[in-house]
């Protein structure tokens, strides 16, 4: 089981500091996911969407079926699960046997869901894709290109989704402090 976690800011800053050619932003998630689907199109691969509300997930699935016509749509399920529906979902996933499971439950719920189910899933690739379904469904619009270019897409998201203010206003500085502390620790060790 391969697990990929696609995240955005503050990895933009860390990626820039590490001289990565394409910093990790929501645009990067879109771009990388589309490139992945395009690269493996027409090979009989199947995908399954998990996450969001039922309505959002349905609209995201419609977008994906149209955009990724070289793939077979294996199914979809909203991201609100109790113990019984969670167990049935794992059975369904193993029955329909997608090659790729896109999990959009938000961070860290999606990573925890994948980690807690990986031993029971017979899905070769699970991608934790954050809020990508919100874009695919049309529920969330992209930041203007100039704002994305300078690495401030998070500001646009903060205005659109104020409930995430803790992540951006507290989480980002905490993350950067941890990166700085770890970098200093590594520097002292060498």
Tab-separated table of N, CA, C and O in Angstrom, residues 22-99:
chain	number	residue	atom	x	y	z
A	22	UNK	N	9.074	23.272	-7.602
A	22	UNK	CA	7.628	23.484	-7.580
A	22	UNK	C	7.152	23.375	-6.150
A	22	UNK	O	6.945	22.291	-5.641
A	23	UNK	N	7.005	24.525	-5.441
A	23	UNK	CA	6.578	24.449	-4.051
A	23	UNK	C	5.220	23.773	-3.918
A	23	UNK	O	4.422	23.758	-4.848
A	24	UNK	N	4.992	23.237	-2.753
A	24	UNK	CA	3.777	22.485	-2.477
A	24	UNK	C	2.655	23.440	-2.092
A	24	UNK	O	2.636	23.977	-0.997
A	25	UNK	N	1.742	23.688	-2.999
A	25	UNK	CA	0.585	24.541	-2.758
A	25	UNK	C	-0.644	23.787	-3.214
A	25	UNK	O	-0.549	22.705	-3.773
A	26	UNK	N	-1.815	24.378	-3.010
A	26	UNK	CA	-3.029	23.736	-3.514
A	26	UNK	C	-2.929	23.582	-5.026
A	26	UNK	O	-3.383	22.601	-5.588
A	27	UNK	N	-2.326	24.554	-5.697
A	27	UNK	CA	-2.124	24.444	-7.137
A	27	UNK	C	-1.255	23.231	-7.445
A	27	UNK	O	-1.494	22.507	-8.398
A	28	UNK	N	-0.246	22.991	-6.629
A	28	UNK	CA	0.629	21.840	-6.809
A	28	UNK	C	-0.174	20.562	-6.675
A	28	UNK	O	0.000	19.627	-7.440
A	29	UNK	N	-1.083	20.511	-5.701
A	29	UNK	CA	-1.911	19.323	-5.514
A	29	UNK	C	-2.747	19.074	-6.763
A	29	UNK	O	-2.800	17.959	-7.281
A	30	UNK	N	-3.401	20.126	-7.273
A	30	UNK	CA	-4.180	19.992	-8.509
A	30	UNK	C	-3.295	19.492	-9.641
A	30	UNK	O	-3.622	18.549	-10.351
A	31	UNK	N	-2.176	20.154	-9.820
A	31	UNK	CA	-1.258	19.863	-10.915
A	31	UNK	C	-0.736	18.439	-10.810
A	31	UNK	O	-0.746	17.690	-11.779
A	32	UNK	N	-0.291	18.048	-9.624
A	32	UNK	CA	0.285	16.721	-9.442
A	32	UNK	C	-0.772	15.635	-9.608
A	32	UNK	O	-0.515	14.603	-10.226
A	33	UNK	N	-1.950	15.853	-9.082
A	33	UNK	CA	-3.021	14.868	-9.221
A	33	UNK	C	-3.397	14.708	-10.688
A	33	UNK	O	-3.539	13.592	-11.189
A	34	UNK	N	-3.560	15.826	-11.390
A	34	UNK	CA	-3.894	15.751	-12.814
A	34	UNK	C	-2.787	15.088	-13.613
A	34	UNK	O	-3.057	14.279	-14.499
A	35	UNK	N	-1.538	15.416	-13.310
A	35	UNK	CA	-0.420	14.781	-14.013
A	35	UNK	C	-0.412	13.273	-13.757
A	35	UNK	O	-0.153	12.494	-14.662
A	36	UNK	N	-0.677	12.885	-12.518
A	36	UNK	CA	-0.726	11.471	-12.166
A	36	UNK	C	-1.805	10.764	-12.985
A	36	UNK	O	-1.558	9.728	-13.604
A	37	UNK	N	-3.011	11.327	-12.991
A	37	UNK	CA	-4.110	10.717	-13.733
A	37	UNK	C	-3.825	10.701	-15.233
A	37	UNK	O	-4.114	9.712	-15.907
A	38	UNK	N	-3.266	11.775	-15.759
A	38	UNK	CA	-2.938	11.823	-17.180
A	38	UNK	C	-1.876	10.781	-17.549
A	38	UNK	O	-1.964	10.124	-18.584
A	39	UNK	N	-0.877	10.621	-16.695
A	39	UNK	CA	0.226	9.697	-16.980
A	39	UNK	C	-0.227	8.244	-17.037
A	39	UNK	O	0.350	7.443	-17.770
A	40	UNK	N	-1.261	7.911	-16.276
A	40	UNK	CA	-1.699	6.523	-16.213
A	40	UNK	C	-3.059	6.294	-16.872
A	40	UNK	O	-3.696	5.268	-16.653
A	41	UNK	N	-3.492	7.227	-17.692
A	41	UNK	CA	-4.782	7.110	-18.380
A	41	UNK	C	-4.724	6.009	-19.439
A	41	UNK	O	-3.664	5.694	-19.979
A	42	UNK	N	-5.885	5.437	-19.705
A	42	UNK	CA	-6.000	4.449	-20.778
A	42	UNK	C	-5.386	3.106	-20.467
A	42	UNK	O	-5.133	2.313	-21.377
A	43	UNK	N	-5.151	2.804	-19.221
A	43	UNK	CA	-4.526	1.535	-18.843
A	43	UNK	C	-5.471	0.632	-18.050
A	43	UNK	O	-5.046	-0.358	-17.468
A	44	UNK	N	-6.742	1.026	-17.998
A	44	UNK	CA	-7.720	0.211	-17.289
A	44	UNK	C	-7.725	0.407	-15.781
A	44	UNK	O	-8.307	-0.406	-15.061
A	45	UNK	N	-7.094	1.483	-15.310
A	45	UNK	CA	-7.057	1.736	-13.861
A	45	UNK	C	-8.374	2.332	-13.377
A	45	UNK	O	-9.049	3.053	-14.095
A	46	UNK	N	-8.695	2.019	-12.121
A	46	UNK	CA	-9.919	2.503	-11.489
A	46	UNK	C	-9.577	3.389	-10.297
A	46	UNK	O	-8.562	3.186	-9.650
A	47	UNK	N	-10.465	4.346	-10.010
A	47	UNK	CA	-10.271	5.213	-8.845
A	47	UNK	C	-11.573	5.345	-8.078
A	47	UNK	O	-12.655	5.130	-8.610
A	48	UNK	N	-11.430	5.690	-6.799
A	48	UNK	CA	-12.559	5.835	-5.886
A	48	UNK	C	-12.347	7.124	-5.101
A	48	UNK	O	-11.238	7.420	-4.674
A	49	UNK	N	-13.420	7.905	-4.926
A	49	UNK	CA	-13.352	9.158	-4.173
A	49	UNK	C	-13.982	8.961	-2.791
A	49	UNK	O	-15.116	8.490	-2.686
A	50	UNK	N	-13.264	9.351	-1.749
A	50	UNK	CA	-13.755	9.266	-0.375
A	50	UNK	C	-13.535	10.606	0.304
A	50	UNK	O	-12.398	11.070	0.410
A	51	UNK	N	-14.630	11.220	0.754
A	51	UNK	CA	-14.490	12.449	1.524
A	51	UNK	C	-15.518	13.500	1.154
A	51	UNK	O	-16.228	13.382	0.163
A	52	UNK	N	-15.584	14.538	1.992
A	52	UNK	CA	-16.523	15.633	1.787
A	52	UNK	C	-17.945	15.220	2.116
A	52	UNK	O	-18.211	14.097	2.547
A	53	UNK	N	-18.852	16.154	1.896
A	53	UNK	CA	-20.272	15.825	2.051
A	53	UNK	C	-20.705	14.990	0.854
A	53	UNK	O	-20.014	14.941	-0.167
A	54	UNK	N	-21.850	14.368	0.961
A	54	UNK	CA	-22.335	13.559	-0.155
A	54	UNK	C	-22.530	14.417	-1.403
A	54	UNK	O	-22.171	14.011	-2.511
A	55	UNK	N	-23.071	15.621	-1.222
A	55	UNK	CA	-23.326	16.513	-2.362
A	55	UNK	C	-22.013	16.962	-3.005
A	55	UNK	O	-21.872	16.952	-4.226
A	56	UNK	N	-21.052	17.369	-2.184
A	56	UNK	CA	-19.755	17.790	-2.720
A	56	UNK	C	-19.074	16.634	-3.433
A	56	UNK	O	-18.534	16.782	-4.527
A	57	UNK	N	-19.100	15.474	-2.816
A	57	UNK	CA	-18.460	14.304	-3.378
A	57	UNK	C	-19.085	13.941	-4.725
A	57	UNK	O	-18.387	13.579	-5.668
A	58	UNK	N	-20.407	14.060	-4.820
A	58	UNK	CA	-21.094	13.763	-6.081
A	58	UNK	C	-20.648	14.720	-7.192
A	58	UNK	O	-20.390	14.290	-8.317
A	59	UNK	N	-20.552	16.009	-6.877
A	59	UNK	CA	-20.100	16.992	-7.877
A	59	UNK	C	-18.628	16.775	-8.240
A	59	UNK	O	-18.246	16.896	-9.407
A	60	UNK	N	-17.802	16.446	-7.250
A	60	UNK	CA	-16.391	16.166	-7.518
A	60	UNK	C	-16.259	14.928	-8.406
A	60	UNK	O	-15.426	14.897	-9.322
A	61	UNK	N	-17.092	13.931	-8.162
A	61	UNK	CA	-17.063	12.713	-8.977
A	61	UNK	C	-17.465	13.023	-10.418
A	61	UNK	O	-16.866	12.491	-11.365
A	62	UNK	N	-18.460	13.886	-10.598
A	62	UNK	CA	-18.872	14.274	-11.960
A	62	UNK	C	-17.721	14.966	-12.678
A	62	UNK	O	-17.447	14.696	-13.852
A	63	UNK	N	-17.030	15.862	-11.974
A	63	UNK	CA	-15.862	16.534	-12.554
A	63	UNK	C	-14.797	15.507	-12.940
A	63	UNK	O	-14.256	15.536	-14.045
A	64	UNK	N	-14.491	14.588	-12.012
A	64	UNK	CA	-13.431	13.606	-12.242
A	64	UNK	C	-13.770	12.677	-13.405
A	64	UNK	O	-12.904	12.367	-14.233
A	65	UNK	N	-15.038	12.250	-13.496
A	65	UNK	CA	-15.430	11.356	-14.608
A	65	UNK	C	-15.231	12.054	-15.948
A	65	UNK	O	-14.800	11.424	-16.921
A	66	UNK	N	-15.537	13.336	-16.001
A	66	UNK	CA	-15.354	14.078	-17.251
A	66	UNK	C	-13.881	14.364	-17.534
A	66	UNK	O	-13.404	14.174	-18.643
A	67	UNK	N	-13.160	14.806	-16.526
A	67	UNK	CA	-11.752	15.218	-16.707
A	67	UNK	C	-10.815	14.037	-16.910
A	67	UNK	O	-9.855	14.106	-17.650
A	68	UNK	N	-11.070	12.918	-16.233
A	68	UNK	CA	-10.172	11.767	-16.285
A	68	UNK	C	-10.845	10.594	-16.986
A	68	UNK	O	-10.962	9.497	-16.439
A	69	UNK	N	-11.269	10.831	-18.213
A	69	UNK	CA	-12.018	9.822	-18.964
A	69	UNK	C	-11.179	8.589	-19.291
A	69	UNK	O	-11.730	7.541	-19.622
A	70	UNK	N	-9.874	8.681	-19.172
A	70	UNK	CA	-9.002	7.532	-19.410
A	70	UNK	C	-8.912	6.595	-18.218
A	70	UNK	O	-8.129	5.651	-18.225
A	71	UNK	N	-9.703	6.871	-17.197
A	71	UNK	CA	-9.762	6.050	-15.998
A	71	UNK	C	-11.188	5.547	-15.810
A	71	UNK	O	-12.134	6.176	-16.249
A	72	UNK	N	-11.317	4.443	-15.101
A	72	UNK	CA	-12.642	3.925	-14.775
A	72	UNK	C	-13.027	4.399	-13.375
A	72	UNK	O	-12.268	4.236	-12.420
A	73	UNK	N	-14.199	4.985	-13.273
A	73	UNK	CA	-14.716	5.436	-11.992
A	73	UNK	C	-15.239	4.223	-11.233
A	73	UNK	O	-16.146	3.544	-11.688
A	74	UNK	N	-14.650	3.941	-10.059
A	74	UNK	CA	-15.027	2.751	-9.293
A	74	UNK	C	-16.086	3.043	-8.237
A	74	UNK	O	-16.754	2.125	-7.760
A	75	UNK	N	-16.230	4.307	-7.856
A	75	UNK	CA	-17.226	4.637	-6.857
A	75	UNK	C	-16.832	5.836	-6.025
A	75	UNK	O	-15.775	6.430	-6.216
A	76	UNK	N	-17.723	6.152	-5.095
A	76	UNK	CA	-17.488	7.317	-4.236
A	76	UNK	C	-18.240	7.133	-2.933
A	76	UNK	O	-19.207	6.360	-2.867
A	77	UNK	N	-17.785	7.840	-1.910
A	77	UNK	CA	-18.471	7.825	-0.619
A	77	UNK	C	-18.125	9.110	0.112
A	77	UNK	O	-16.984	9.567	0.054
A	78	UNK	N	-19.111	9.678	0.792
A	78	UNK	CA	-18.842	10.877	1.593
A	78	UNK	C	-17.878	10.525	2.723
A	78	UNK	O	-17.586	9.351	2.975
A	79	UNK	N	-17.383	11.536	3.397
A	79	UNK	CA	-16.370	11.303	4.424
A	79	UNK	C	-16.876	11.246	5.848
A	79	UNK	O	-16.083	11.303	6.788
A	80	UNK	N	-18.182	11.117	6.033
A	80	UNK	CA	-18.754	11.084	7.377
A	80	UNK	C	-19.138	9.650	7.712
A	80	UNK	O	-20.164	9.148	7.259
A	81	UNK	N	-18.294	9.013	8.497
A	81	UNK	CA	-18.427	7.578	8.740
A	81	UNK	C	-18.584	7.278	10.221
A	81	UNK	O	-17.866	7.836	11.048
A	82	UNK	N	-19.495	6.384	10.535
A	82	UNK	CA	-19.550	5.813	11.878
A	82	UNK	C	-18.885	4.435	11.783
A	82	UNK	O	-18.440	4.022	10.712
A	83	UNK	N	-18.839	3.722	12.875
A	83	UNK	CA	-18.127	2.443	12.883
A	83	UNK	C	-18.712	1.444	11.882
A	83	UNK	O	-17.976	0.778	11.147
A	84	UNK	N	-20.036	1.365	11.805
A	84	UNK	CA	-20.674	0.406	10.897
A	84	UNK	C	-20.457	0.788	9.438
A	84	UNK	O	-20.101	-0.064	8.607
A	85	UNK	N	-20.659	2.069	9.107
A	85	UNK	CA	-20.476	2.483	7.707
A	85	UNK	C	-19.001	2.420	7.312
A	85	UNK	O	-18.678	2.131	6.163
A	86	UNK	N	-18.126	2.632	8.255
A	86	UNK	CA	-16.694	2.531	7.995
A	86	UNK	C	-16.325	1.094	7.616
A	86	UNK	O	-15.606	0.858	6.653
A	87	UNK	N	-16.852	0.152	8.360
A	87	UNK	CA	-16.588	-1.272	8.085
A	87	UNK	C	-17.145	-1.664	6.710
A	87	UNK	O	-16.475	-2.340	5.925
A	88	UNK	N	-18.370	-1.203	6.411
A	88	UNK	CA	-18.973	-1.507	5.095
A	88	UNK	C	-18.169	-0.864	3.968
A	88	UNK	O	-18.011	-1.453	2.894
A	89	UNK	N	-17.664	0.340	4.211
A	89	UNK	CA	-16.871	1.028	3.184
A	89	UNK	C	-15.604	0.243	2.845
A	89	UNK	O	-15.267	0.084	1.672
A	90	UNK	N	-14.922	-0.257	3.855
A	90	UNK	CA	-13.706	-1.043	3.612
A	90	UNK	C	-14.054	-2.275	2.777
A	90	UNK	O	-13.343	-2.611	1.823
A	91	UNK	N	-15.163	-2.927	3.101
A	91	UNK	CA	-15.602	-4.088	2.311
A	91	UNK	C	-15.900	-3.680	0.873
A	91	UNK	O	-15.507	-4.375	-0.074
A	92	UNK	N	-16.587	-2.558	0.701
A	92	UNK	CA	-16.902	-2.060	-0.641
A	92	UNK	C	-15.634	-1.761	-1.419
A	92	UNK	O	-15.508	-2.143	-2.589
A	93	UNK	N	-14.704	-1.073	-0.774
A	93	UNK	CA	-13.444	-0.742	-1.449
A	93	UNK	C	-12.718	-2.004	-1.903
A	93	UNK	O	-12.221	-2.074	-3.035
A	94	UNK	N	-12.664	-2.991	-1.053
A	94	UNK	CA	-11.998	-4.238	-1.425
A	94	UNK	C	-12.756	-4.990	-2.515
A	94	UNK	O	-12.150	-5.637	-3.359
A	95	UNK	N	-14.084	-4.859	-2.544
A	95	UNK	CA	-14.884	-5.503	-3.594
A	95	UNK	C	-14.710	-4.825	-4.943
A	95	UNK	O	-14.573	-5.493	-5.965
A	96	UNK	N	-14.748	-3.495	-4.968
A	96	UNK	CA	-14.649	-2.783	-6.256
A	96	UNK	C	-13.204	-2.646	-6.719
A	96	UNK	O	-12.955	-2.352	-7.881
A	97	UNK	N	-12.263	-2.855	-5.808
A	97	UNK	CA	-10.830	-2.933	-6.113
A	97	UNK	C	-10.301	-1.761	-6.957
A	97	UNK	O	-9.757	-1.973	-8.028
A	98	UNK	N	-10.428	-0.532	-6.445
A	98	UNK	CA	-9.817	0.565	-7.199
A	98	UNK	C	-8.294	0.476	-7.113
A	98	UNK	O	-7.755	-0.094	-6.153
A	99	UNK	N	-7.629	1.012	-8.112
A	99	UNK	CA	-6.172	1.085	-8.065
A	99	UNK	C	-5.733	2.276	-7.227
A	99	UNK	O	-4.642	2.264	-6.660
